[in-house]
Amino acid sequence: MRRLAVLATAAALAAAGCGGDDDAAPAPAKAPSARLVDFSKDPPYVNTLDIDPATGDFLLTTNRGFWRIASDGSKVTQIKGTITAQGKTDTVGTFLEIRSNGPDELLGSGHPDSQGKLPNFLGLLRSTDGGKTWTAVSRLADADLHKIVLAHNRLYAFDAVLSAMLISGDGGKTFTEEFTPRGLMIDFDVDPANPQRIVASTETELFRTEDGGKSWRPLARADGIRLAWPEPQSLYRADKDGTVKVSSDGGLRWRDVGRVDGEPYELRATGPKALFAALSDGSILETTDGGATWRDRFRP
């Protein structure tokens, strides 16, 4: 019964859209750009930030599509992919989660751009040409994976249809399922030293599991927490207000380290102190000192 209820709720959601003068007035905040996102629609605006290991290009998916952005920010190319399954083909890209798994190889999940041709939930997808074409791997029509993490020779994913953490040891062909705390998980990451320890966030709260999702404990309350865990003693989070924090004990205690100018939607770590952050409009910022300072890498 719970599965049926969750399926019905998820289907309804997908149908709706899956040194100066002290008295001087502060400069107005720069309005977010609508070049890569559609702010007239409900969030999330940005789904994924990843990096092509072959070129260093940024791979960004938003509610307007899938974008390849040159590593120096000089060029933006929209990738218009197609998905073929059950003898039918449709375009895909507007509602897409991706994770790089090597040069030109991507894992993904999402929804077809049209309704009626293919199932609304596409399950786990794979592309071997950088997102131009996709094939279904598993759970077609049954799963909507909002985040995919590759760690410990496993594939971890949060399925919004089941409200469950899925873990696969065979590349996504089969999964174990463990229910998550009430509420839609907006992000999670896995301890680099412990495949059973996962930290995950809803829109308002942070949780941790020590047993691969069988049980969860609350850690902190904050809005819109985004996560990156490059090494065991460095778990980073960026809150909705732009505050950046780090934890050395897996999320039990936190210290402020810096701030980004805008609302962070994705964190992507490339080293113990090296991270990229994608803001709500698709801007990409970089830190090389553990979040203390940030510089622009791309502005739409």
PDB file of C-alpha atoms in Angstrom:
ATOM      1  CA  MET A   1       0.000   0.000   0.000  1.00  0.00           C
ATOM      2  CA  ARG A   2       2.827   2.362   0.834  1.00  0.00           C
ATOM      3  CA  ARG A   3       4.439   1.703  -2.541  1.00  0.00           C
ATOM      4  CA  LEU A   4       1.162   2.430  -4.352  1.00  0.00           C
ATOM      5  CA  ALA A   5       0.648   5.648  -2.414  1.00  0.00           C
ATOM      6  CA  VAL A   6       4.184   6.836  -3.083  1.00  0.00           C
ATOM      7  CA  LEU A   7       3.867   5.968  -6.770  1.00  0.00           C
ATOM      8  CA  ALA A   8       0.658   7.959  -7.038  1.00  0.00           C
ATOM      9  CA  THR A   9       2.197  10.971  -5.304  1.00  0.00           C
ATOM     10  CA  ALA A  10       5.355  10.850  -7.422  1.00  0.00           C
ATOM     11  CA  ALA A  11       3.351  10.562 -10.626  1.00  0.00           C
ATOM     12  CA  ALA A  12       1.275  13.606  -9.688  1.00  0.00           C
ATOM     13  CA  LEU A  13       4.408  15.598  -8.928  1.00  0.00           C
ATOM     14  CA  ALA A  14       6.023  14.613 -12.215  1.00  0.00           C
ATOM     15  CA  ALA A  15       2.929  15.595 -14.160  1.00  0.00           C
ATOM     16  CA  ALA A  16       2.947  19.024 -12.523  1.00  0.00           C
ATOM     17  CA  GLY A  17       6.538  19.548 -13.586  1.00  0.00           C
ATOM     18  CA  CYS A  18       9.889  14.446 -11.218  1.00  0.00           C
ATOM     19  CA  GLY A  19      36.438  50.953   2.212  1.00  0.00           C
ATOM     20  CA  GLY A  20      33.901  53.621   1.625  1.00  0.00           C
ATOM     21  CA  ASP A  21      31.218  55.750   3.103  1.00  0.00           C
ATOM     22  CA  ASP A  22      29.624  53.900   6.039  1.00  0.00           C
ATOM     23  CA  ASP A  23      26.266  55.497   5.208  1.00  0.00           C
ATOM     24  CA  ALA A  24      26.316  54.443   1.573  1.00  0.00           C
ATOM     25  CA  ALA A  25      23.563  52.062   0.553  1.00  0.00           C
ATOM     26  CA  PRO A  26      24.799  48.526  -0.226  1.00  0.00           C
ATOM     27  CA  ALA A  27      25.020  47.604  -3.883  1.00  0.00           C
ATOM     28  CA  PRO A  28      21.966  45.661  -5.018  1.00  0.00           C
ATOM     29  CA  ALA A  29      22.505  41.932  -5.428  1.00  0.00           C
ATOM     30  CA  LYS A  30      22.964  40.827  -9.007  1.00  0.00           C
ATOM     31  CA  ALA A  31      19.833  39.118 -10.298  1.00  0.00           C
ATOM     32  CA  PRO A  32      20.324  35.457 -11.243  1.00  0.00           C
ATOM     33  CA  SER A  33      20.589  34.840 -14.966  1.00  0.00           C
ATOM     34  CA  ALA A  34      17.747  33.010 -16.741  1.00  0.00           C
ATOM     35  CA  ARG A  35      19.980  31.892 -19.609  1.00  0.00           C
ATOM     36  CA  LEU A  36      20.264  28.260 -18.458  1.00  0.00           C
ATOM     37  CA  VAL A  37      17.309  27.937 -16.086  1.00  0.00           C
ATOM     38  CA  ASP A  38      13.614  28.778 -16.124  1.00  0.00           C
ATOM     39  CA  PHE A  39      12.736  30.604 -12.908  1.00  0.00           C
ATOM     40  CA  SER A  40       9.049  30.655 -13.825  1.00  0.00           C
ATOM     41  CA  LYS A  41       8.911  26.947 -12.968  1.00  0.00           C
ATOM     42  CA  ASP A  42       9.098  25.384  -9.536  1.00  0.00           C
ATOM     43  CA  PRO A  43      12.566  24.367  -8.283  1.00  0.00           C
ATOM     44  CA  PRO A  44      14.849  22.503  -8.518  1.00  0.00           C
ATOM     45  CA  TYR A  45      16.508  24.687 -11.118  1.00  0.00           C
ATOM     46  CA  VAL A  46      19.830  22.801 -11.266  1.00  0.00           C
ATOM     47  CA  ASN A  47      19.911  19.001 -11.128  1.00  0.00           C
ATOM     48  CA  THR A  48      23.551  17.984 -11.581  1.00  0.00           C
ATOM     49  CA  LEU A  49      27.071  19.373 -11.796  1.00  0.00           C
ATOM     50  CA  ASP A  50      29.761  16.961 -12.986  1.00  0.00           C
ATOM     51  CA  ILE A  51      33.045  17.115 -14.883  1.00  0.00           C
ATOM     52  CA  ASP A  52      34.033  15.320 -18.068  1.00  0.00           C
ATOM     53  CA  PRO A  53      37.228  13.413 -17.118  1.00  0.00           C
ATOM     54  CA  ALA A  54      38.519  13.554 -20.704  1.00  0.00           C
ATOM     55  CA  THR A  55      38.194  17.306 -21.316  1.00  0.00           C
ATOM     56  CA  GLY A  56      37.616  18.961 -17.949  1.00  0.00           C
ATOM     57  CA  ASP A  57      34.393  20.467 -19.297  1.00  0.00           C
ATOM     58  CA  PHE A  58      31.559  21.046 -16.857  1.00  0.00           C
ATOM     59  CA  LEU A  59      28.434  18.958 -17.333  1.00  0.00           C
ATOM     60  CA  LEU A  60      25.407  20.822 -16.004  1.00  0.00           C
ATOM     61  CA  THR A  61      21.764  19.800 -16.117  1.00  0.00           C
ATOM     62  CA  THR A  62      18.975  22.253 -15.337  1.00  0.00           C
ATOM     63  CA  ASN A  63      15.243  22.571 -15.836  1.00  0.00           C
ATOM     64  CA  ARG A  64      16.057  23.939 -19.298  1.00  0.00           C
ATOM     65  CA  GLY A  65      18.318  21.136 -20.457  1.00  0.00           C
ATOM     66  CA  PHE A  66      21.746  19.503 -20.446  1.00  0.00           C
ATOM     67  CA  TRP A  67      24.679  21.854 -20.971  1.00  0.00           C
ATOM     68  CA  ARG A  68      28.368  21.244 -21.698  1.00  0.00           C
ATOM     69  CA  ILE A  69      30.404  24.235 -20.509  1.00  0.00           C
ATOM     70  CA  ALA A  70      34.065  24.657 -21.480  1.00  0.00           C
ATOM     71  CA  SER A  71      36.395  24.460 -18.482  1.00  0.00           C
ATOM     72  CA  ASP A  72      37.354  28.116 -18.983  1.00  0.00           C
ATOM     73  CA  GLY A  73      33.698  29.155 -19.301  1.00  0.00           C
ATOM     74  CA  SER A  74      34.156  30.402 -22.865  1.00  0.00           C
ATOM     75  CA  LYS A  75      31.658  28.133 -24.605  1.00  0.00           C
ATOM     76  CA  VAL A  76      28.263  26.652 -23.744  1.00  0.00           C
ATOM     77  CA  THR A  77      26.759  23.854 -25.830  1.00  0.00           C
ATOM     78  CA  GLN A  78      23.371  22.286 -25.256  1.00  0.00           C
ATOM     79  CA  ILE A  79      23.299  18.501 -25.522  1.00  0.00           C
ATOM     80  CA  LYS A  80      20.011  17.276 -26.923  1.00  0.00           C
ATOM     81  CA  GLY A  81      19.828  13.584 -26.190  1.00  0.00           C
ATOM     82  CA  THR A  82      17.414  10.857 -27.164  1.00  0.00           C
ATOM     83  CA  ILE A  83      16.239   7.816 -25.223  1.00  0.00           C
ATOM     84  CA  THR A  84      15.180   4.618 -26.949  1.00  0.00           C
ATOM     85  CA  ALA A  85      13.261   1.954 -25.039  1.00  0.00           C
ATOM     86  CA  GLN A  86      10.402  -0.446 -25.691  1.00  0.00           C
ATOM     87  CA  GLY A  87      10.759   0.224 -29.409  1.00  0.00           C
ATOM     88  CA  LYS A  88      10.068   3.948 -29.008  1.00  0.00           C
ATOM     89  CA  THR A  89      12.277   7.052 -29.000  1.00  0.00           C
ATOM     90  CA  ASP A  90      11.915  10.444 -27.328  1.00  0.00           C
ATOM     91  CA  THR A  91      14.142  13.366 -26.401  1.00  0.00           C
ATOM     92  CA  VAL A  92      15.485  13.696 -22.879  1.00  0.00           C
ATOM     93  CA  GLY A  93      17.359  16.430 -21.070  1.00  0.00           C
ATOM     94  CA  THR A  94      15.009  18.829 -19.323  1.00  0.00           C
ATOM     95  CA  PHE A  95      14.591  16.612 -16.251  1.00  0.00           C
ATOM     96  CA  LEU A  96      17.887  14.721 -16.105  1.00  0.00           C
ATOM     97  CA  GLU A  97      20.221  13.457 -13.391  1.00  0.00           C
ATOM     98  CA  ILE A  98      23.669  12.440 -14.638  1.00  0.00           C
ATOM     99  CA  ARG A  99      26.891  10.982 -13.239  1.00  0.00           C
ATOM    100  CA  SER A 100      30.110  10.608 -15.212  1.00  0.00           C
ATOM    101  CA  ASN A 101      31.484   7.076 -15.255  1.00  0.00           C
ATOM    102  CA  GLY A 102      34.442   7.656 -17.574  1.00  0.00           C
ATOM    103  CA  PRO A 103      35.174   9.452 -20.856  1.00  0.00           C
ATOM    104  CA  ASP A 104      31.889   9.815 -22.775  1.00  0.00           C
ATOM    105  CA  GLU A 105      30.152   7.351 -20.428  1.00  0.00           C
ATOM    106  CA  LEU A 106      27.321   8.675 -18.315  1.00  0.00           C
ATOM    107  CA  LEU A 107      24.785   7.143 -15.999  1.00  0.00           C
ATOM    108  CA  GLY A 108      21.522   8.990 -15.659  1.00  0.00           C
ATOM    109  CA  SER A 109      17.866   9.090 -14.792  1.00  0.00           C
ATOM    110  CA  GLY A 110      14.936  11.365 -15.457  1.00  0.00           C
ATOM    111  CA  HIS A 111      11.848  11.827 -17.571  1.00  0.00           C
ATOM    112  CA  PRO A 112      11.169  11.946 -21.319  1.00  0.00           C
ATOM    113  CA  ASP A 113      10.508  15.412 -22.689  1.00  0.00           C
ATOM    114  CA  SER A 114       7.144  14.337 -24.117  1.00  0.00           C
ATOM    115  CA  GLN A 115       4.250  12.564 -22.457  1.00  0.00           C
ATOM    116  CA  GLY A 116       2.683   9.388 -23.734  1.00  0.00           C
ATOM    117  CA  LYS A 117       5.549   7.932 -25.766  1.00  0.00           C
ATOM    118  CA  LEU A 118       7.618   6.374 -22.985  1.00  0.00           C
ATOM    119  CA  PRO A 119       7.067   5.737 -19.269  1.00  0.00           C
ATOM    120  CA  ASN A 120       7.321   8.912 -17.220  1.00  0.00           C
ATOM    121  CA  PHE A 121       9.977   7.357 -14.959  1.00  0.00           C
ATOM    122  CA  LEU A 122      12.974   6.198 -16.995  1.00  0.00           C
ATOM    123  CA  GLY A 123      14.829   4.317 -14.260  1.00  0.00           C
ATOM    124  CA  LEU A 124      18.604   3.982 -14.615  1.00  0.00           C
ATOM    125  CA  LEU A 125      19.995   5.054 -17.994  1.00  0.00           C
ATOM    126  CA  ARG A 126      23.392   4.758 -19.664  1.00  0.00           C
ATOM    127  CA  SER A 127      25.035   6.778 -22.436  1.00  0.00           C
ATOM    128  CA  THR A 128      28.348   5.952 -24.130  1.00  0.00           C
ATOM    129  CA  ASP A 129      28.471   9.041 -26.347  1.00  0.00           C
ATOM    130  CA  GLY A 130      28.405  11.858 -23.828  1.00  0.00           C
ATOM    131  CA  GLY A 131      24.639  12.081 -23.514  1.00  0.00           C
ATOM    132  CA  LYS A 132      23.620  12.152 -27.166  1.00  0.00           C
ATOM    133  CA  THR A 133      21.860   8.773 -26.932  1.00  0.00           C
ATOM    134  CA  TRP A 134      20.616   6.836 -23.918  1.00  0.00           C
ATOM    135  CA  THR A 135      19.497   3.271 -23.229  1.00  0.00           C
ATOM    136  CA  ALA A 136      17.594   1.888 -20.243  1.00  0.00           C
ATOM    137  CA  VAL A 137      19.611  -0.267 -17.836  1.00  0.00           C
ATOM    138  CA  SER A 138      17.016  -1.137 -15.213  1.00  0.00           C
ATOM    139  CA  ARG A 139      13.795  -0.093 -13.478  1.00  0.00           C
ATOM    140  CA  LEU A 140      12.231   1.526 -16.530  1.00  0.00           C
ATOM    141  CA  ALA A 141       8.818   2.918 -15.513  1.00  0.00           C
ATOM    142  CA  ASP A 142       9.537   2.145 -11.848  1.00  0.00           C
ATOM    143  CA  ALA A 143      12.311   4.469 -10.620  1.00  0.00           C
ATOM    144  CA  ASP A 144      13.144   8.184 -10.670  1.00  0.00           C
ATOM    145  CA  LEU A 145      16.705   8.581  -9.415  1.00  0.00           C
ATOM    146  CA  HIS A 146      17.280  12.080  -8.098  1.00  0.00           C
ATOM    147  CA  LYS A 147      20.945  11.545  -7.184  1.00  0.00           C
ATOM    148  CA  ILE A 148      23.546   8.967  -8.219  1.00  0.00           C
ATOM    149  CA  VAL A 149      26.837   8.397  -6.375  1.00  0.00           C
ATOM    150  CA  LEU A 150      29.588   5.984  -7.427  1.00  0.00           C
ATOM    151  CA  ALA A 151      31.747   4.814  -4.524  1.00  0.00           C
ATOM    152  CA  HIS A 152      33.272   1.614  -3.114  1.00  0.00           C
ATOM    153  CA  ASN A 153      32.596  -0.183  -6.433  1.00  0.00           C
ATOM    154  CA  ARG A 154      28.908   0.411  -5.815  1.00  0.00           C
ATOM    155  CA  LEU A 155      26.188   2.560  -7.268  1.00  0.00           C
ATOM    156  CA  TYR A 156      24.098   4.489  -4.741  1.00  0.00           C
ATOM    157  CA  ALA A 157      20.930   6.332  -5.730  1.00  0.00           C
ATOM    158  CA  PHE A 158      17.937   7.987  -4.125  1.00  0.00           C
ATOM    159  CA  ASP A 159      14.702   6.860  -5.768  1.00  0.00           C
ATOM    160  CA  ALA A 160      11.958   9.482  -5.429  1.00  0.00           C
ATOM    161  CA  VAL A 161       9.273   6.973  -6.431  1.00  0.00           C
ATOM    162  CA  LEU A 162       9.948   4.614  -3.529  1.00  0.00           C
ATOM    163  CA  SER A 163      11.460   7.252  -1.225  1.00  0.00           C
ATOM    164  CA  ALA A 164      14.302   4.790  -0.770  1.00  0.00           C
ATOM    165  CA  MET A 165      18.069   4.535  -0.961  1.00  0.00           C
ATOM    166  CA  LEU A 166      19.050   2.057  -3.673  1.00  0.00           C
ATOM    167  CA  ILE A 167      22.451   0.349  -3.634  1.00  0.00           C
ATOM    168  CA  SER A 168      23.827  -1.822  -6.437  1.00  0.00           C
ATOM    169  CA  GLY A 169      26.975  -3.919  -6.648  1.00  0.00           C
ATOM    170  CA  ASP A 170      26.497  -4.958 -10.284  1.00  0.00           C
ATOM    171  CA  GLY A 171      26.453  -1.647 -12.105  1.00  0.00           C
ATOM    172  CA  GLY A 172      22.778  -0.940 -11.598  1.00  0.00           C
ATOM    173  CA  LYS A 173      21.241  -4.155 -12.862  1.00  0.00           C
ATOM    174  CA  THR A 174      19.891  -5.050  -9.409  1.00  0.00           C
ATOM    175  CA  PHE A 175      19.505  -3.077  -6.191  1.00  0.00           C
ATOM    176  CA  THR A 176      18.853  -3.434  -2.506  1.00  0.00           C
ATOM    177  CA  GLU A 177      16.253  -0.966  -1.183  1.00  0.00           C
ATOM    178  CA  GLU A 178      16.175   0.838   2.157  1.00  0.00           C
ATOM    179  CA  PHE A 179      13.578   3.481   3.006  1.00  0.00           C
ATOM    180  CA  THR A 180      14.818   6.959   3.897  1.00  0.00           C
ATOM    181  CA  PRO A 181      13.424   9.435   6.452  1.00  0.00           C
ATOM    182  CA  ARG A 182      10.147  11.138   5.599  1.00  0.00           C
ATOM    183  CA  GLY A 183      10.526  13.831   2.970  1.00  0.00           C
ATOM    184  CA  LEU A 184      12.204  14.105  -0.418  1.00  0.00           C
ATOM    185  CA  MET A 185      15.974  13.704  -0.247  1.00  0.00           C
ATOM    186  CA  ILE A 186      17.617  16.548  -2.142  1.00  0.00           C
ATOM    187  CA  ASP A 187      21.210  15.359  -1.725  1.00  0.00           C
ATOM    188  CA  PHE A 188      23.416  12.675  -0.191  1.00  0.00           C
ATOM    189  CA  ASP A 189      26.993  11.433  -0.197  1.00  0.00           C
ATOM    190  CA  VAL A 190      28.888   8.379   1.012  1.00  0.00           C
ATOM    191  CA  ASP A 191      31.789   8.203   3.468  1.00  0.00           C
ATOM    192  CA  PRO A 192      34.932   7.484   1.400  1.00  0.00           C
ATOM    193  CA  ALA A 193      36.144   5.171   4.188  1.00  0.00           C
ATOM    194  CA  ASN A 194      32.880   3.369   5.011  1.00  0.00           C
ATOM    195  CA  PRO A 195      30.415   2.104   2.390  1.00  0.00           C
ATOM    196  CA  GLN A 196      27.682   1.768   5.036  1.00  0.00           C
ATOM    197  CA  ARG A 197      27.812   5.396   6.211  1.00  0.00           C
ATOM    198  CA  ILE A 198      25.685   7.810   4.201  1.00  0.00           C
ATOM    199  CA  VAL A 199      24.746  11.403   5.001  1.00  0.00           C
ATOM    200  CA  ALA A 200      21.603  12.715   3.307  1.00  0.00           C
ATOM    201  CA  SER A 201      19.526  15.892   3.394  1.00  0.00           C
ATOM    202  CA  THR A 202      15.892  16.801   2.914  1.00  0.00           C
ATOM    203  CA  GLU A 203      14.803  20.382   2.289  1.00  0.00           C
ATOM    204  CA  THR A 204      15.002  21.099   6.027  1.00  0.00           C
ATOM    205  CA  GLU A 205      17.094  18.445   7.793  1.00  0.00           C
ATOM    206  CA  LEU A 206      20.274  16.381   7.653  1.00  0.00           C
ATOM    207  CA  PHE A 207      20.428  12.647   8.477  1.00  0.00           C
ATOM    208  CA  ARG A 208      23.032   9.877   8.741  1.00  0.00           C
ATOM    209  CA  THR A 209      22.944   6.115   8.459  1.00  0.00           C
ATOM    210  CA  GLU A 210      25.647   3.716   9.655  1.00  0.00           C
ATOM    211  CA  ASP A 211      24.092   0.557   8.193  1.00  0.00           C
ATOM    212  CA  GLY A 212      23.528   1.320   4.535  1.00  0.00           C
ATOM    213  CA  GLY A 213      20.138   2.926   5.045  1.00  0.00           C
ATOM    214  CA  LYS A 214      18.436   0.456   7.358  1.00  0.00           C
ATOM    215  CA  SER A 215      18.250   3.085  10.104  1.00  0.00           C
ATOM    216  CA  TRP A 216      18.761   6.857  10.141  1.00  0.00           C
ATOM    217  CA  ARG A 217      19.459   9.471  12.815  1.00  0.00           C
ATOM    218  CA  PRO A 218      18.955  13.246  12.506  1.00  0.00           C
ATOM    219  CA  LEU A 219      22.104  15.385  12.596  1.00  0.00           C
ATOM    220  CA  ALA A 220      21.087  19.007  12.046  1.00  0.00           C
ATOM    221  CA  ARG A 221      18.290  21.245  10.848  1.00  0.00           C
ATOM    222  CA  ALA A 222      18.954  23.723   8.038  1.00  0.00           C
ATOM    223  CA  ASP A 223      17.424  24.611   4.687  1.00  0.00           C
ATOM    224  CA  GLY A 224      18.649  23.236   1.370  1.00  0.00           C
ATOM    225  CA  ILE A 225      21.841  21.458   2.472  1.00  0.00           C
ATOM    226  CA  ARG A 226      24.075  20.290  -0.392  1.00  0.00           C
ATOM    227  CA  LEU A 227      26.909  17.834   0.271  1.00  0.00           C
ATOM    228  CA  ALA A 228      30.353  16.718  -0.912  1.00  0.00           C
ATOM    229  CA  TRP A 229      32.602  14.157   0.836  1.00  0.00           C
ATOM    230  CA  PRO A 230      36.048  13.964  -0.811  1.00  0.00           C
ATOM    231  CA  GLU A 231      37.879  12.349   2.132  1.00  0.00           C
ATOM    232  CA  PRO A 232      36.775  10.816   5.458  1.00  0.00           C
ATOM    233  CA  GLN A 233      37.736  13.842   7.576  1.00  0.00           C
ATOM    234  CA  SER A 234      36.295  16.418   5.185  1.00  0.00           C
ATOM    235  CA  LEU A 235      32.535  16.350   4.737  1.00  0.00           C
ATOM    236  CA  TYR A 236      31.425  19.655   3.191  1.00  0.00           C
ATOM    237  CA  ARG A 237      27.997  21.190   3.158  1.00  0.00           C
ATOM    238  CA  ALA A 238      26.585  24.353   1.614  1.00  0.00           C
ATOM    239  CA  ASP A 239      23.313  25.658   3.025  1.00  0.00           C
ATOM    240  CA  LYS A 240      20.615  27.517   1.126  1.00  0.00           C
ATOM    241  CA  ASP A 241      21.830  30.874   2.482  1.00  0.00           C
ATOM    242  CA  GLY A 242      25.310  30.254   0.999  1.00  0.00           C
ATOM    243  CA  THR A 243      27.087  29.305   4.226  1.00  0.00           C
ATOM    244  CA  VAL A 244      29.754  26.651   3.695  1.00  0.00           C
ATOM    245  CA  LYS A 245      30.682  24.307   6.548  1.00  0.00           C
ATOM    246  CA  VAL A 246      32.966  21.312   7.037  1.00  0.00           C
ATOM    247  CA  SER A 247      32.817  18.352   9.403  1.00  0.00           C
ATOM    248  CA  SER A 248      35.691  16.066  10.394  1.00  0.00           C
ATOM    249  CA  ASP A 249      33.469  13.482  12.128  1.00  0.00           C
ATOM    250  CA  GLY A 250      30.905  12.599   9.496  1.00  0.00           C
ATOM    251  CA  GLY A 251      28.425  15.370  10.240  1.00  0.00           C
ATOM    252  CA  LEU A 252      28.173  15.306  14.035  1.00  0.00           C
ATOM    253  CA  ARG A 253      29.922  18.664  14.472  1.00  0.00           C
ATOM    254  CA  TRP A 254      30.413  21.487  11.974  1.00  0.00           C
ATOM    255  CA  ARG A 255      32.500  24.618  11.635  1.00  0.00           C
ATOM    256  CA  ASP A 256      31.925  27.515   9.262  1.00  0.00           C
ATOM    257  CA  VAL A 257      34.648  27.892   6.631  1.00  0.00           C
ATOM    258  CA  GLY A 258      33.276  30.330   4.074  1.00  0.00           C
ATOM    259  CA  ARG A 259      30.380  31.503   1.975  1.00  0.00           C
ATOM    260  CA  VAL A 260      29.215  31.556  -1.637  1.00  0.00           C
ATOM    261  CA  ASP A 261      27.378  34.484  -3.164  1.00  0.00           C
ATOM    262  CA  GLY A 262      24.086  32.879  -4.153  1.00  0.00           C
ATOM    263  CA  GLU A 263      22.011  29.773  -3.501  1.00  0.00           C
ATOM    264  CA  PRO A 264      24.075  26.603  -3.970  1.00  0.00           C
ATOM    265  CA  TYR A 265      22.357  23.706  -5.722  1.00  0.00           C
ATOM    266  CA  GLU A 266      25.247  21.296  -6.295  1.00  0.00           C
ATOM    267  CA  LEU A 267      28.668  20.661  -4.762  1.00  0.00           C
ATOM    268  CA  ARG A 268      31.280  18.657  -6.682  1.00  0.00           C
ATOM    269  CA  ALA A 269      34.577  17.815  -4.973  1.00  0.00           C
ATOM    270  CA  THR A 270      37.724  17.066  -6.968  1.00  0.00           C
ATOM    271  CA  GLY A 271      40.127  16.913  -4.021  1.00  0.00           C
ATOM    272  CA  PRO A 272      40.322  17.299  -0.218  1.00  0.00           C
ATOM    273  CA  LYS A 273      40.102  21.098  -0.471  1.00  0.00           C
ATOM    274  CA  ALA A 274      39.030  21.539  -4.092  1.00  0.00           C
ATOM    275  CA  LEU A 275      35.322  21.938  -4.831  1.00  0.00           C
ATOM    276  CA  PHE A 276      32.990  23.401  -7.409  1.00  0.00           C
ATOM    277  CA  ALA A 277      29.573  24.815  -6.569  1.00  0.00           C
ATOM    278  CA  ALA A 278      26.710  25.341  -9.005  1.00  0.00           C
ATOM    279  CA  LEU A 279      24.320  28.130  -8.026  1.00  0.00           C
ATOM    280  CA  SER A 280      20.604  28.333  -8.772  1.00  0.00           C
ATOM    281  CA  ASP A 281      21.155  30.060 -12.139  1.00  0.00           C
ATOM    282  CA  GLY A 282      23.893  27.674 -13.285  1.00  0.00           C
ATOM    283  CA  SER A 283      26.834  29.839 -12.244  1.00  0.00           C
ATOM    284  CA  ILE A 284      29.857  27.719 -11.305  1.00  0.00           C
ATOM    285  CA  LEU A 285      32.247  28.758  -8.522  1.00  0.00           C
ATOM    286  CA  GLU A 286      35.516  27.132  -7.423  1.00  0.00           C
ATOM    287  CA  THR A 287      37.440  26.872  -4.160  1.00  0.00           C
ATOM    288  CA  THR A 288      40.899  25.402  -3.670  1.00  0.00           C
ATOM    289  CA  ASP A 289      41.201  26.173   0.040  1.00  0.00           C
ATOM    290  CA  GLY A 290      38.382  24.112   1.497  1.00  0.00           C
ATOM    291  CA  GLY A 291      35.622  26.667   1.011  1.00  0.00           C
ATOM    292  CA  ALA A 292      37.300  29.695   2.583  1.00  0.00           C
ATOM    293  CA  THR A 293      37.409  31.638  -0.680  1.00  0.00           C
ATOM    294  CA  TRP A 294      35.574  31.165  -3.983  1.00  0.00           C
ATOM    295  CA  ARG A 295      36.175  32.450  -7.500  1.00  0.00           C
ATOM    296  CA  ASP A 296      33.976  32.487 -10.585  1.00  0.00           C
ATOM    297  CA  ARG A 297      34.600  29.775 -13.162  1.00  0.00           C
ATOM    298  CA  PHE A 298      31.457  30.422 -15.184  1.00  0.00           C
ATOM    299  CA  ARG A 299      28.642  32.961 -15.173  1.00  0.00           C
ATOM    300  CA  PRO A 300      25.689  32.504 -17.561  1.00  0.00           C
TER     301      PRO A 300
END
